[in-house]
mmCIF file of C-alpha atoms in Angstrom:
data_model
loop_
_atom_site.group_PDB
_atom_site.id
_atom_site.type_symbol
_atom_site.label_atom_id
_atom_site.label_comp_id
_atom_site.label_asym_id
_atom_site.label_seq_id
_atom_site.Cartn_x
_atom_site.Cartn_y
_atom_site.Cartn_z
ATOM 1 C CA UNK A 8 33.622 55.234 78.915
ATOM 2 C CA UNK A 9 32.628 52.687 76.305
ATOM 3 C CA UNK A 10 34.240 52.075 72.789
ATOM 4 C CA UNK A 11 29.965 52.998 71.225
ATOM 5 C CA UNK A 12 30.834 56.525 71.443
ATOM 6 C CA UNK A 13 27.485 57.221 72.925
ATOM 7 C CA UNK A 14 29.051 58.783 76.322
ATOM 8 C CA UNK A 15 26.383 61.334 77.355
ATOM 9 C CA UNK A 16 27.471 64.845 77.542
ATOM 10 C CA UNK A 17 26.713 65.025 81.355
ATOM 11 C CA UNK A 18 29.525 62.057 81.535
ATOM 12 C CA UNK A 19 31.887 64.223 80.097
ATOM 13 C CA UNK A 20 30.865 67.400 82.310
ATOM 14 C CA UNK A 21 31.588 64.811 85.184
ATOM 15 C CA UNK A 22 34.336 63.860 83.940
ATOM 16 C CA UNK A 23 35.769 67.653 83.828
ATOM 17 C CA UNK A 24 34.819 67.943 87.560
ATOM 18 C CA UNK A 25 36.638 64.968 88.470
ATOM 19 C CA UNK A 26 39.405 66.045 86.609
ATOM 20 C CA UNK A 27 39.680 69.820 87.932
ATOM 21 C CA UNK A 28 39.309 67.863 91.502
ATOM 22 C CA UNK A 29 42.549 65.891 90.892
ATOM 23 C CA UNK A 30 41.533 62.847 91.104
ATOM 24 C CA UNK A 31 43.972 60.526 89.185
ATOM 25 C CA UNK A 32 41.490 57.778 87.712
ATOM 26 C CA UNK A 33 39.344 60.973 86.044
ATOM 27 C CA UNK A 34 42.917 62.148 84.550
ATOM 28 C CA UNK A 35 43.376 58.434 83.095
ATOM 29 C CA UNK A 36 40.045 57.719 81.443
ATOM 30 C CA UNK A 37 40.488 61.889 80.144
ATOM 31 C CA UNK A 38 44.037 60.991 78.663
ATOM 32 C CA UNK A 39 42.789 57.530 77.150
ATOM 33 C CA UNK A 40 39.538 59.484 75.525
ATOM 34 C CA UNK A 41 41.850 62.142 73.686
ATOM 35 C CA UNK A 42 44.106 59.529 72.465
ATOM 36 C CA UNK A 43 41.292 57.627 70.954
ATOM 37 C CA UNK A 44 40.933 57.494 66.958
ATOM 38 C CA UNK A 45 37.066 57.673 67.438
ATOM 39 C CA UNK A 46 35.094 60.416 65.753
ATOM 40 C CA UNK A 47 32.859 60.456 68.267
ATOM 41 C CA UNK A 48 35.508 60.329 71.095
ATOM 42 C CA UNK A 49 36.932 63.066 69.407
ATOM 43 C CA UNK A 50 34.130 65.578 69.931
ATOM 44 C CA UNK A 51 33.992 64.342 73.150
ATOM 45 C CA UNK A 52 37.772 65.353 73.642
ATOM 46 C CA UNK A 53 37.388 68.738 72.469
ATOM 47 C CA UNK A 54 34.309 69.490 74.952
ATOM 48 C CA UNK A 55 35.678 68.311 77.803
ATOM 49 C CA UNK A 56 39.575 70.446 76.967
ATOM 50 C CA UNK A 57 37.157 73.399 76.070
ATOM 51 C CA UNK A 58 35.628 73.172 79.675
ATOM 52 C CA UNK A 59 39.119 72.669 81.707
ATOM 53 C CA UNK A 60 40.897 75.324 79.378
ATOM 54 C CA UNK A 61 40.730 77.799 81.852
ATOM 55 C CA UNK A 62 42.725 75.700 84.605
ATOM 56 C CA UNK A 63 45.324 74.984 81.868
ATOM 57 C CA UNK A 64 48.685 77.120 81.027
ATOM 58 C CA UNK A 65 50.294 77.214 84.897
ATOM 59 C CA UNK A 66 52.731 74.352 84.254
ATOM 60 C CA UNK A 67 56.296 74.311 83.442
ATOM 61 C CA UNK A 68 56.479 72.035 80.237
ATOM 62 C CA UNK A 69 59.973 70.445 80.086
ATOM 63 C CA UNK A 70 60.913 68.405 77.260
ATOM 64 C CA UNK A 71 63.971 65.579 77.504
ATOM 65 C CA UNK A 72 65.812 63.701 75.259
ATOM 66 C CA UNK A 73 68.838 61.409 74.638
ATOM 67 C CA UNK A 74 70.226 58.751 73.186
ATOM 68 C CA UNK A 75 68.957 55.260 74.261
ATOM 69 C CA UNK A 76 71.346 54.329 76.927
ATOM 70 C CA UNK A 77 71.842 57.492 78.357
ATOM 71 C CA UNK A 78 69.823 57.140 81.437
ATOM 72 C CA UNK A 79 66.638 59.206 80.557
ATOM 73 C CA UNK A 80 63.991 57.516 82.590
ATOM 74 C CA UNK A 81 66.628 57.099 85.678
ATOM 75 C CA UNK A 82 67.614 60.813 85.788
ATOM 76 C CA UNK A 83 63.707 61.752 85.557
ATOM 77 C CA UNK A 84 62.939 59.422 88.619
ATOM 78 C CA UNK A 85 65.624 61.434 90.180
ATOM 79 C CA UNK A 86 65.047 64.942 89.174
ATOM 80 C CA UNK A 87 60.720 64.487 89.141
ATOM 81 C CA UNK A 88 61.151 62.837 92.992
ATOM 82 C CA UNK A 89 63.453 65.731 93.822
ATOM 83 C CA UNK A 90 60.635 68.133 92.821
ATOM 84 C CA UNK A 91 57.664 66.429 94.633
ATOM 85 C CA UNK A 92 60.245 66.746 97.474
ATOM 86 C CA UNK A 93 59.840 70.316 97.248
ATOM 87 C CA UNK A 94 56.553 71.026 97.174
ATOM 88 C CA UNK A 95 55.574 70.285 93.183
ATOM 89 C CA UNK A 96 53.487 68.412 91.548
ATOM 90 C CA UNK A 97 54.754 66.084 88.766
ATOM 91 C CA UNK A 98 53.400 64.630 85.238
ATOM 92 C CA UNK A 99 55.690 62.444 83.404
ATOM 93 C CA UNK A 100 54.415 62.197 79.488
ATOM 94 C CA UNK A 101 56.665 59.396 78.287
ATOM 95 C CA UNK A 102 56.320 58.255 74.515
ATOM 96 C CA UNK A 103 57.295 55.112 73.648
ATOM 97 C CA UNK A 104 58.300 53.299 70.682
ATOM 98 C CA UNK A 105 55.292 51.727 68.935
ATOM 99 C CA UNK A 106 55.269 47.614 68.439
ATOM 100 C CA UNK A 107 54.913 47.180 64.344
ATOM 101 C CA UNK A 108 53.244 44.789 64.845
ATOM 102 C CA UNK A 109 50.763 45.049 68.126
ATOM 103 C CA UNK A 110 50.515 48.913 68.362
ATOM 104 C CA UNK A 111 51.382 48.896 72.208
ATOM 105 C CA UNK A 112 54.552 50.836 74.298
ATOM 106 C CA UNK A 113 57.337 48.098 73.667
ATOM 107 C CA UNK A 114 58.632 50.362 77.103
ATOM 108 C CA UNK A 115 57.535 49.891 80.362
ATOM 109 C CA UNK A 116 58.110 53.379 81.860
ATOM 110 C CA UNK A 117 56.886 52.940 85.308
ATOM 111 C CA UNK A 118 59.066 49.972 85.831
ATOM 112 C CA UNK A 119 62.265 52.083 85.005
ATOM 113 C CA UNK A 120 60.930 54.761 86.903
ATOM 114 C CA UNK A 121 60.529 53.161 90.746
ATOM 115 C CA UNK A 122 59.891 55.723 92.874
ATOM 116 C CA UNK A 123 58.090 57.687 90.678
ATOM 117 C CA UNK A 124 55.625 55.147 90.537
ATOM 118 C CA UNK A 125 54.744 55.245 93.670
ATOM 119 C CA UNK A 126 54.956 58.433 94.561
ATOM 120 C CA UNK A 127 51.341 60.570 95.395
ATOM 121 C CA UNK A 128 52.434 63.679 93.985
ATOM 122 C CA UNK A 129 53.947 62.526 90.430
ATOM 123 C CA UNK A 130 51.948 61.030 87.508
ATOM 124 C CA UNK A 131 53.544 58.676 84.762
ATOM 125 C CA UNK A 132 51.238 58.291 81.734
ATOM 126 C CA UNK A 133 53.837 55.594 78.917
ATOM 127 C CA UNK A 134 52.159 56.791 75.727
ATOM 128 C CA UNK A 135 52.480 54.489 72.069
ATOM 129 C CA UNK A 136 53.814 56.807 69.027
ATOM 130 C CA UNK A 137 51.574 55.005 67.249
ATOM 131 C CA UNK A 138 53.934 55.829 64.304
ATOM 132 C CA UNK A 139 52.991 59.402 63.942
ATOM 133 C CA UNK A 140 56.207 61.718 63.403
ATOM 134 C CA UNK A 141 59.628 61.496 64.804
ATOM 135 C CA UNK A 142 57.466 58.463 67.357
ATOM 136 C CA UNK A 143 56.066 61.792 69.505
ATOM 137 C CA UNK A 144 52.509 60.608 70.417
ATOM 138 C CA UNK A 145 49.668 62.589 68.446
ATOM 139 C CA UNK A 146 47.781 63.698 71.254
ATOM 140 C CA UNK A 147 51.044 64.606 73.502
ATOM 141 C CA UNK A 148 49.843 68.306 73.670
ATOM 142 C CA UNK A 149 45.823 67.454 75.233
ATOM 143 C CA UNK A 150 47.587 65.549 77.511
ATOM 144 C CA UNK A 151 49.936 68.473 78.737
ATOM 145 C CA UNK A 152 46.483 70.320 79.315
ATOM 146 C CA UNK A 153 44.948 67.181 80.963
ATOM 147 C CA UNK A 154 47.614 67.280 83.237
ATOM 148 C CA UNK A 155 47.829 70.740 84.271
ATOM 149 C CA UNK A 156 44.052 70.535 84.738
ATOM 150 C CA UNK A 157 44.315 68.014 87.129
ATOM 151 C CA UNK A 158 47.073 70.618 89.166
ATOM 152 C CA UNK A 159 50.536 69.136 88.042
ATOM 153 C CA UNK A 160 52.855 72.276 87.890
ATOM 154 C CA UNK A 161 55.133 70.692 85.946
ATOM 155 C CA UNK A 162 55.003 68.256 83.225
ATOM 156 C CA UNK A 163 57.668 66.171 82.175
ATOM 157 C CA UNK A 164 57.796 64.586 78.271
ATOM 158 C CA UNK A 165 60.416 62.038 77.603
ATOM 159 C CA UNK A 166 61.017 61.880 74.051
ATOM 160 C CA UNK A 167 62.232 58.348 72.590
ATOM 161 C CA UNK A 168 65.378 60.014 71.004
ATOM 162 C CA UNK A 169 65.453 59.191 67.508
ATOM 163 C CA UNK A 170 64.003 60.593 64.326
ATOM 164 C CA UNK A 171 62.627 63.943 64.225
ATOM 165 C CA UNK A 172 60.909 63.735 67.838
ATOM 166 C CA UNK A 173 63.116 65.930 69.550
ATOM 167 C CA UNK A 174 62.413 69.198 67.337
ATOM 168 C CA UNK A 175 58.379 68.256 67.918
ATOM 169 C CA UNK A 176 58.806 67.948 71.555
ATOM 170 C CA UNK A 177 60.753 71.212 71.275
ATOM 171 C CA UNK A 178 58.332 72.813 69.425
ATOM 172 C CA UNK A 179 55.289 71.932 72.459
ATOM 173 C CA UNK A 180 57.352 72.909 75.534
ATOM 174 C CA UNK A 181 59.142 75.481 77.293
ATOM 175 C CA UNK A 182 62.210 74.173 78.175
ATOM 176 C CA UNK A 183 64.514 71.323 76.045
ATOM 177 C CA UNK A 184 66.969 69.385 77.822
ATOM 178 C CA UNK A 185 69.318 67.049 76.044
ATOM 179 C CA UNK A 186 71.494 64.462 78.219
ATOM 180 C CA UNK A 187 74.319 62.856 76.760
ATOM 181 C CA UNK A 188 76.803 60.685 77.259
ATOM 182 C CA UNK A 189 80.429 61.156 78.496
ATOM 183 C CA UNK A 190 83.378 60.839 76.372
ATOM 184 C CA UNK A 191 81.938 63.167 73.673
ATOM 185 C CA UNK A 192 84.533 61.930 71.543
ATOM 186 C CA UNK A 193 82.979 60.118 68.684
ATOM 187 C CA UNK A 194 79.571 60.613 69.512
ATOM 188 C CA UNK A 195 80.247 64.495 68.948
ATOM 189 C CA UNK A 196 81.215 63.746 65.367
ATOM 190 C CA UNK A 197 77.822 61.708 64.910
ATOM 191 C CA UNK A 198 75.462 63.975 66.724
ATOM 192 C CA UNK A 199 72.945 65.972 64.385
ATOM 193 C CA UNK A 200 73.161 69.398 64.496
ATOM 194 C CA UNK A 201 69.748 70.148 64.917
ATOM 195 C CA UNK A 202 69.666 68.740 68.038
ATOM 196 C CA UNK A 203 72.137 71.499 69.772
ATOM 197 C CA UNK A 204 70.367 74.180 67.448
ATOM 198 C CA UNK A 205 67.536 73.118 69.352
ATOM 199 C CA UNK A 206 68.579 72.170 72.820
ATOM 200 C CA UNK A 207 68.225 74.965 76.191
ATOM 201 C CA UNK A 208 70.479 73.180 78.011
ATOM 202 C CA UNK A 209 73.287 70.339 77.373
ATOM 203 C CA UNK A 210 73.601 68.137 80.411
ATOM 204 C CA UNK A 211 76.611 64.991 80.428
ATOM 205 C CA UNK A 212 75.167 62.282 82.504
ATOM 206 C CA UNK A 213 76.840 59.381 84.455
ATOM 207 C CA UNK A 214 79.083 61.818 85.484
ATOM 208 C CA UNK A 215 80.328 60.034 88.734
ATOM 209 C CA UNK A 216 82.463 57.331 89.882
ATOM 210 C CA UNK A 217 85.181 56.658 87.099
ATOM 211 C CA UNK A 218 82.965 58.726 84.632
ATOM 212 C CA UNK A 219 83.536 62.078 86.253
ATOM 213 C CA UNK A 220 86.782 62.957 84.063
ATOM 214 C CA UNK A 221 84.742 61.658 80.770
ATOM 215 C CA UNK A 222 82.123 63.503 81.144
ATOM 216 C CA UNK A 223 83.752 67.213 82.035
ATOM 217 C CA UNK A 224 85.848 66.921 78.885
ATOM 218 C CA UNK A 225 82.726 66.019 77.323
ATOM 219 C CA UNK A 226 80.987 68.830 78.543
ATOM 220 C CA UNK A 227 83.841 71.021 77.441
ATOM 221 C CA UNK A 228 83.595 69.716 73.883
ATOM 222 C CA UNK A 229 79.713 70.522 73.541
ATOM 223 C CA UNK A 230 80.338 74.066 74.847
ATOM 224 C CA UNK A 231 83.034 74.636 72.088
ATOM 225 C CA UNK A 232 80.098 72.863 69.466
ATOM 226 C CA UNK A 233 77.861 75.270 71.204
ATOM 227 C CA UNK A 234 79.860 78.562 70.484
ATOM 228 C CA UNK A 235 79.594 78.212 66.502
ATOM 229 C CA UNK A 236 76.025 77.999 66.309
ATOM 230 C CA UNK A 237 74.053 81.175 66.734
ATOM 231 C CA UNK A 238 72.637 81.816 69.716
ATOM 232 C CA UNK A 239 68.752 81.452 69.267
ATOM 233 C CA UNK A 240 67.765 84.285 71.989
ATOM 234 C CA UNK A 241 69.934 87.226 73.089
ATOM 235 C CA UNK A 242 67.978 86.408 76.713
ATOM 236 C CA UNK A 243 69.781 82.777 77.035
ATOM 237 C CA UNK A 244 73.420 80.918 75.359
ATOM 238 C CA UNK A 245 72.107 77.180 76.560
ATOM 239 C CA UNK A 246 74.347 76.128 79.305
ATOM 240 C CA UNK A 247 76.114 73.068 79.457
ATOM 241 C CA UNK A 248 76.723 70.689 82.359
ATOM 242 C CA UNK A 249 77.461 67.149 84.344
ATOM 243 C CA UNK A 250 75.253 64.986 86.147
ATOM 244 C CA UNK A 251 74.602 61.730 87.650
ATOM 245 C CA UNK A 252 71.045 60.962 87.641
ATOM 246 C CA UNK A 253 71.632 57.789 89.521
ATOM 247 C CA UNK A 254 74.113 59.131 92.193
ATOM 248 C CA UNK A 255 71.184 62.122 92.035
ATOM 249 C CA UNK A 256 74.297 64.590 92.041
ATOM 250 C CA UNK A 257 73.906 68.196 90.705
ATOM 251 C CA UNK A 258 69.983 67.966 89.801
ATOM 252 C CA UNK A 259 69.213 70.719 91.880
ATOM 253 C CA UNK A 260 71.563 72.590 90.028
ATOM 254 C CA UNK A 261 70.260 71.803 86.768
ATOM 255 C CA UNK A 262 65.958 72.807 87.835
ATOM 256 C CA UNK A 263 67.990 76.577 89.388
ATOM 257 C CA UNK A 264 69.287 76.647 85.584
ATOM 258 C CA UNK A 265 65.983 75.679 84.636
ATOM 259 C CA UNK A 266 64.133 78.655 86.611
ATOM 260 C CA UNK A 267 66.626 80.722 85.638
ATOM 261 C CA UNK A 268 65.796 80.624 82.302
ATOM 262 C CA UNK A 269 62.254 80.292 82.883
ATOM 263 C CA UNK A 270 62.428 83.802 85.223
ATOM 264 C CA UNK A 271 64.704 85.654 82.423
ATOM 265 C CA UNK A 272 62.631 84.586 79.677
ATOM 266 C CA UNK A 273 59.511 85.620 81.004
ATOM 267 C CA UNK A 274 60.838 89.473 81.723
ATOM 268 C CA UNK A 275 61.426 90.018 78.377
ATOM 269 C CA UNK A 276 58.095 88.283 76.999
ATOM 270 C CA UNK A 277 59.475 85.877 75.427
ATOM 271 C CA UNK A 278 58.363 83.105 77.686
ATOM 272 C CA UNK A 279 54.996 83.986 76.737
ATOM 273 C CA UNK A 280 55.048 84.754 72.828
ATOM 274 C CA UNK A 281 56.571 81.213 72.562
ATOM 275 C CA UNK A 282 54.003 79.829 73.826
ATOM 276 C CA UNK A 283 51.522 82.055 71.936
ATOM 277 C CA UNK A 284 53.429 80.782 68.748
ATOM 278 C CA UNK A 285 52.963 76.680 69.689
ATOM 279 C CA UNK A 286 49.007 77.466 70.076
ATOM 280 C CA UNK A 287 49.045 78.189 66.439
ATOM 281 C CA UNK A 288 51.546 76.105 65.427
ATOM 282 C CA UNK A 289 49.375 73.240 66.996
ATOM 283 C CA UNK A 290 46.632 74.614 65.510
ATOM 284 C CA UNK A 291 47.976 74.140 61.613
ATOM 285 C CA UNK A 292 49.454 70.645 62.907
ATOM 286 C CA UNK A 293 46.123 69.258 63.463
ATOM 287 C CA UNK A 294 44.448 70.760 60.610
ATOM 288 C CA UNK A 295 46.927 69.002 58.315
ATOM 289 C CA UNK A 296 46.535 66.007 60.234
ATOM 290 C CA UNK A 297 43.092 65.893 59.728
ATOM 291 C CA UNK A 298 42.574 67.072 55.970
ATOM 292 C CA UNK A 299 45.014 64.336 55.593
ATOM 293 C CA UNK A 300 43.223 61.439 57.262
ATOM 294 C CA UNK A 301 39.742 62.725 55.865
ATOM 295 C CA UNK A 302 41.390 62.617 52.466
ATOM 296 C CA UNK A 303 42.679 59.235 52.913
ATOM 297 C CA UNK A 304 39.261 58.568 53.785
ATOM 298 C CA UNK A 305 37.338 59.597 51.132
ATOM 299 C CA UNK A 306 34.855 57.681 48.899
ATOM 300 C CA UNK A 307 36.129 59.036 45.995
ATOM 301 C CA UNK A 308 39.630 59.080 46.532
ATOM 302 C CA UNK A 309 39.937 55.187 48.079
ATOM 303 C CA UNK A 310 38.627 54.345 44.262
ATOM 304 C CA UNK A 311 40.433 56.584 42.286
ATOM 305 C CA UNK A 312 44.074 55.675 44.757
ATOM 306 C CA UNK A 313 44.986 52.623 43.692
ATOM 307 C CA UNK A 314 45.483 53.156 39.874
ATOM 308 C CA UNK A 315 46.685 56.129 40.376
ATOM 309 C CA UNK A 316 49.468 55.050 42.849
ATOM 310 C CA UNK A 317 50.280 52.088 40.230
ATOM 311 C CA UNK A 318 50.495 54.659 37.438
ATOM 312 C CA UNK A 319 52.835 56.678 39.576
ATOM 313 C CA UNK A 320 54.568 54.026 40.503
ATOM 314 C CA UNK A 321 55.094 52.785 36.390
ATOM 315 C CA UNK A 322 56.524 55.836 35.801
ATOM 316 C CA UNK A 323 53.098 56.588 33.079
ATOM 317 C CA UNK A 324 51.978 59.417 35.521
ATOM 318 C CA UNK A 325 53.913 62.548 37.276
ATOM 319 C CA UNK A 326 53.194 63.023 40.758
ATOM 320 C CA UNK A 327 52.438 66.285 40.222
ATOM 321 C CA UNK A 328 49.015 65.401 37.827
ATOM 322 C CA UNK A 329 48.557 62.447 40.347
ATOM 323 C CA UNK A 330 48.256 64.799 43.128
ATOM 324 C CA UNK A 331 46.220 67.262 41.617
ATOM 325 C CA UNK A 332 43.436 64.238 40.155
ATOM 326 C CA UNK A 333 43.354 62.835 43.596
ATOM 327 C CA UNK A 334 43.006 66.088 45.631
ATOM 328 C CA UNK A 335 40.352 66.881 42.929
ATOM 329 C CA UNK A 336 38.673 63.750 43.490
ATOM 330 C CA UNK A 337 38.617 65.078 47.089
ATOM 331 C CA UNK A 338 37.014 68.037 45.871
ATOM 332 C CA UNK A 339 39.803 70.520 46.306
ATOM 333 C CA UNK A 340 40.814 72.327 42.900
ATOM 334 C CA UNK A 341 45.219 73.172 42.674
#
């Protein structure tokens, strides 16, 4: 598809059959067209998701996080190969951090993630933050429904692990794993709260070789942390556990966990009314996203901005009269 945003609506129909067909270029070139800031692009977007919707909502979304250093992308070449071992088809949905000053993934996912990369049944797609919230990438969610569209059964998004991003992965998928390190220690003291409010499982990686003693006293640690907080279903108390991603040691253990949850969750409904609660939640998300960016936009408002912002800044106007003169300019009356 070209940058005019002339693609003809039979391209995007194609495009949808290609897609539903599985084939991995159409899932690309779908991915890169819902990511693109182009109005036109954009309408595009939403015609070919409204056509594939129907194929969409069969995956298990699983969100991870950690710390840097604490072996994301090596445990998720484990766990994902482990999976397309077994029958399942795999989309990884990493976001990266954003270069400042070039806009591209400073990460190079599919180099950390070997034989991921080359395996048939798994699908890596590095995505730029782009400097939206928390560094999640904006269009993170069409691409979960790109994916599932194109028959992955579970989808895989790697969160960078700093800012807010965890609690907006959390907020887009069914399952949250956290990793961390061993020797709790220290990094227990640091650790945001939020995180564990969050988090449906805790697991301690690197926990072989000489690490093995580190990491079950960490674990043992994050299950007292665990036990103060109040428990966020009466269906599932987030379990807590070692790994070794690289040894690939006690991953199967950690998708039965997984299932578990996914099985118990779903006989009391919850499973579902989560999910039922994202779809709106996404739904608010981008229209605030997009008031804000058609208000930043504006004729009126690009003229009016700049002395307001300096009056602000002076201290000569409140914020609270700027914000009202500018959303007025915008046509909206507070």
């Amino acid at each position: 598809m070209t940058d005019t945003g002339k693609t003809p609506r039979d391209n995007v129909e194609q495009l949808a059959e290609k897609l539903i067909g599985g084939q991995r270029a159409a899932l690309a070139r779908a991915i890169t067209l819902v990511e693109s800031k182009n109005p036109a692009h954009r309408r595009q977007a939403e015609t070919l998701l409204s056509k594939v919707m129907d194929r969409t909502g069969g995956a298990f979304r699983l969100g991870i996080t950690g710390v840097p250093g604490v072996g994301k992308s090596t445990t998720i070449d484990s766990f994902a190969s482990n999976l397309t071992a077994a029958g399942h088809k795999v989309a990884v949905l990493a976001v990266d951090p954003t270069s400042t000053r070039t806009g591209g993934s400073i990460l190079g996912d599919k180099t950390r993630m070997a034989r991921l990369a080359v395996d048939r049944n798994a699908y890596i797609r590095p995505s730029p933050s782009a400097g939206t919230l928390g560094g999640v990438a904006a269009k993170t969610r069409e691409s979960m429904l790109l994916c599932e569209a194109a028959g992955f059964d579970v989808i895989l998004v790697e969160t960078v692990g700093i800012g807010q991003s965890e609690t907006t992965v959390a907020q887009m998928v069914d399952f949250f794993l956290v990793l961390m390190l061993p020797g709790a220690g220290d990094e227990l003291q640091g650790i945001k709260k939020g995180v564990l409010e969050i988090a449906d499982m805790i697991a301690v990686n690197k926990a072989d070789g000489d690490g093995a003693v580190r990491a079950r006293a960490a674990a043992s640690e994050y299950r007292a942390a665990l036990n103060i907080l109040a428990p966020r279903s009466k269906t599932w108390s987030p379990p807590v556990m070692t790994i070794s991603g690289l040894a690939n040691e006690r991953l199967d253990e950690m998708w039965a966990q997984i299932l578990t949850y996914r099985d118990r969750m779903t006989a009391t409904g919850e499973f579902q009314q989560k999910r039922a609660t994202q779809q709106v939640a996404w739904m608010w998300s981008l229209l605030q996203e997009r008031l804000m960016e058609a208000l930043r936009t504006n004729g009126d408002v690009k003229a009016l901005l700049p002395d307001v912002e300096t009056a602000v800044r002076d201290g000569r106007m409140p914020a609270t009269l700027a914000a009202r003169q500018l959303a007025e300019a915008f046509g909206i009356k507070l």
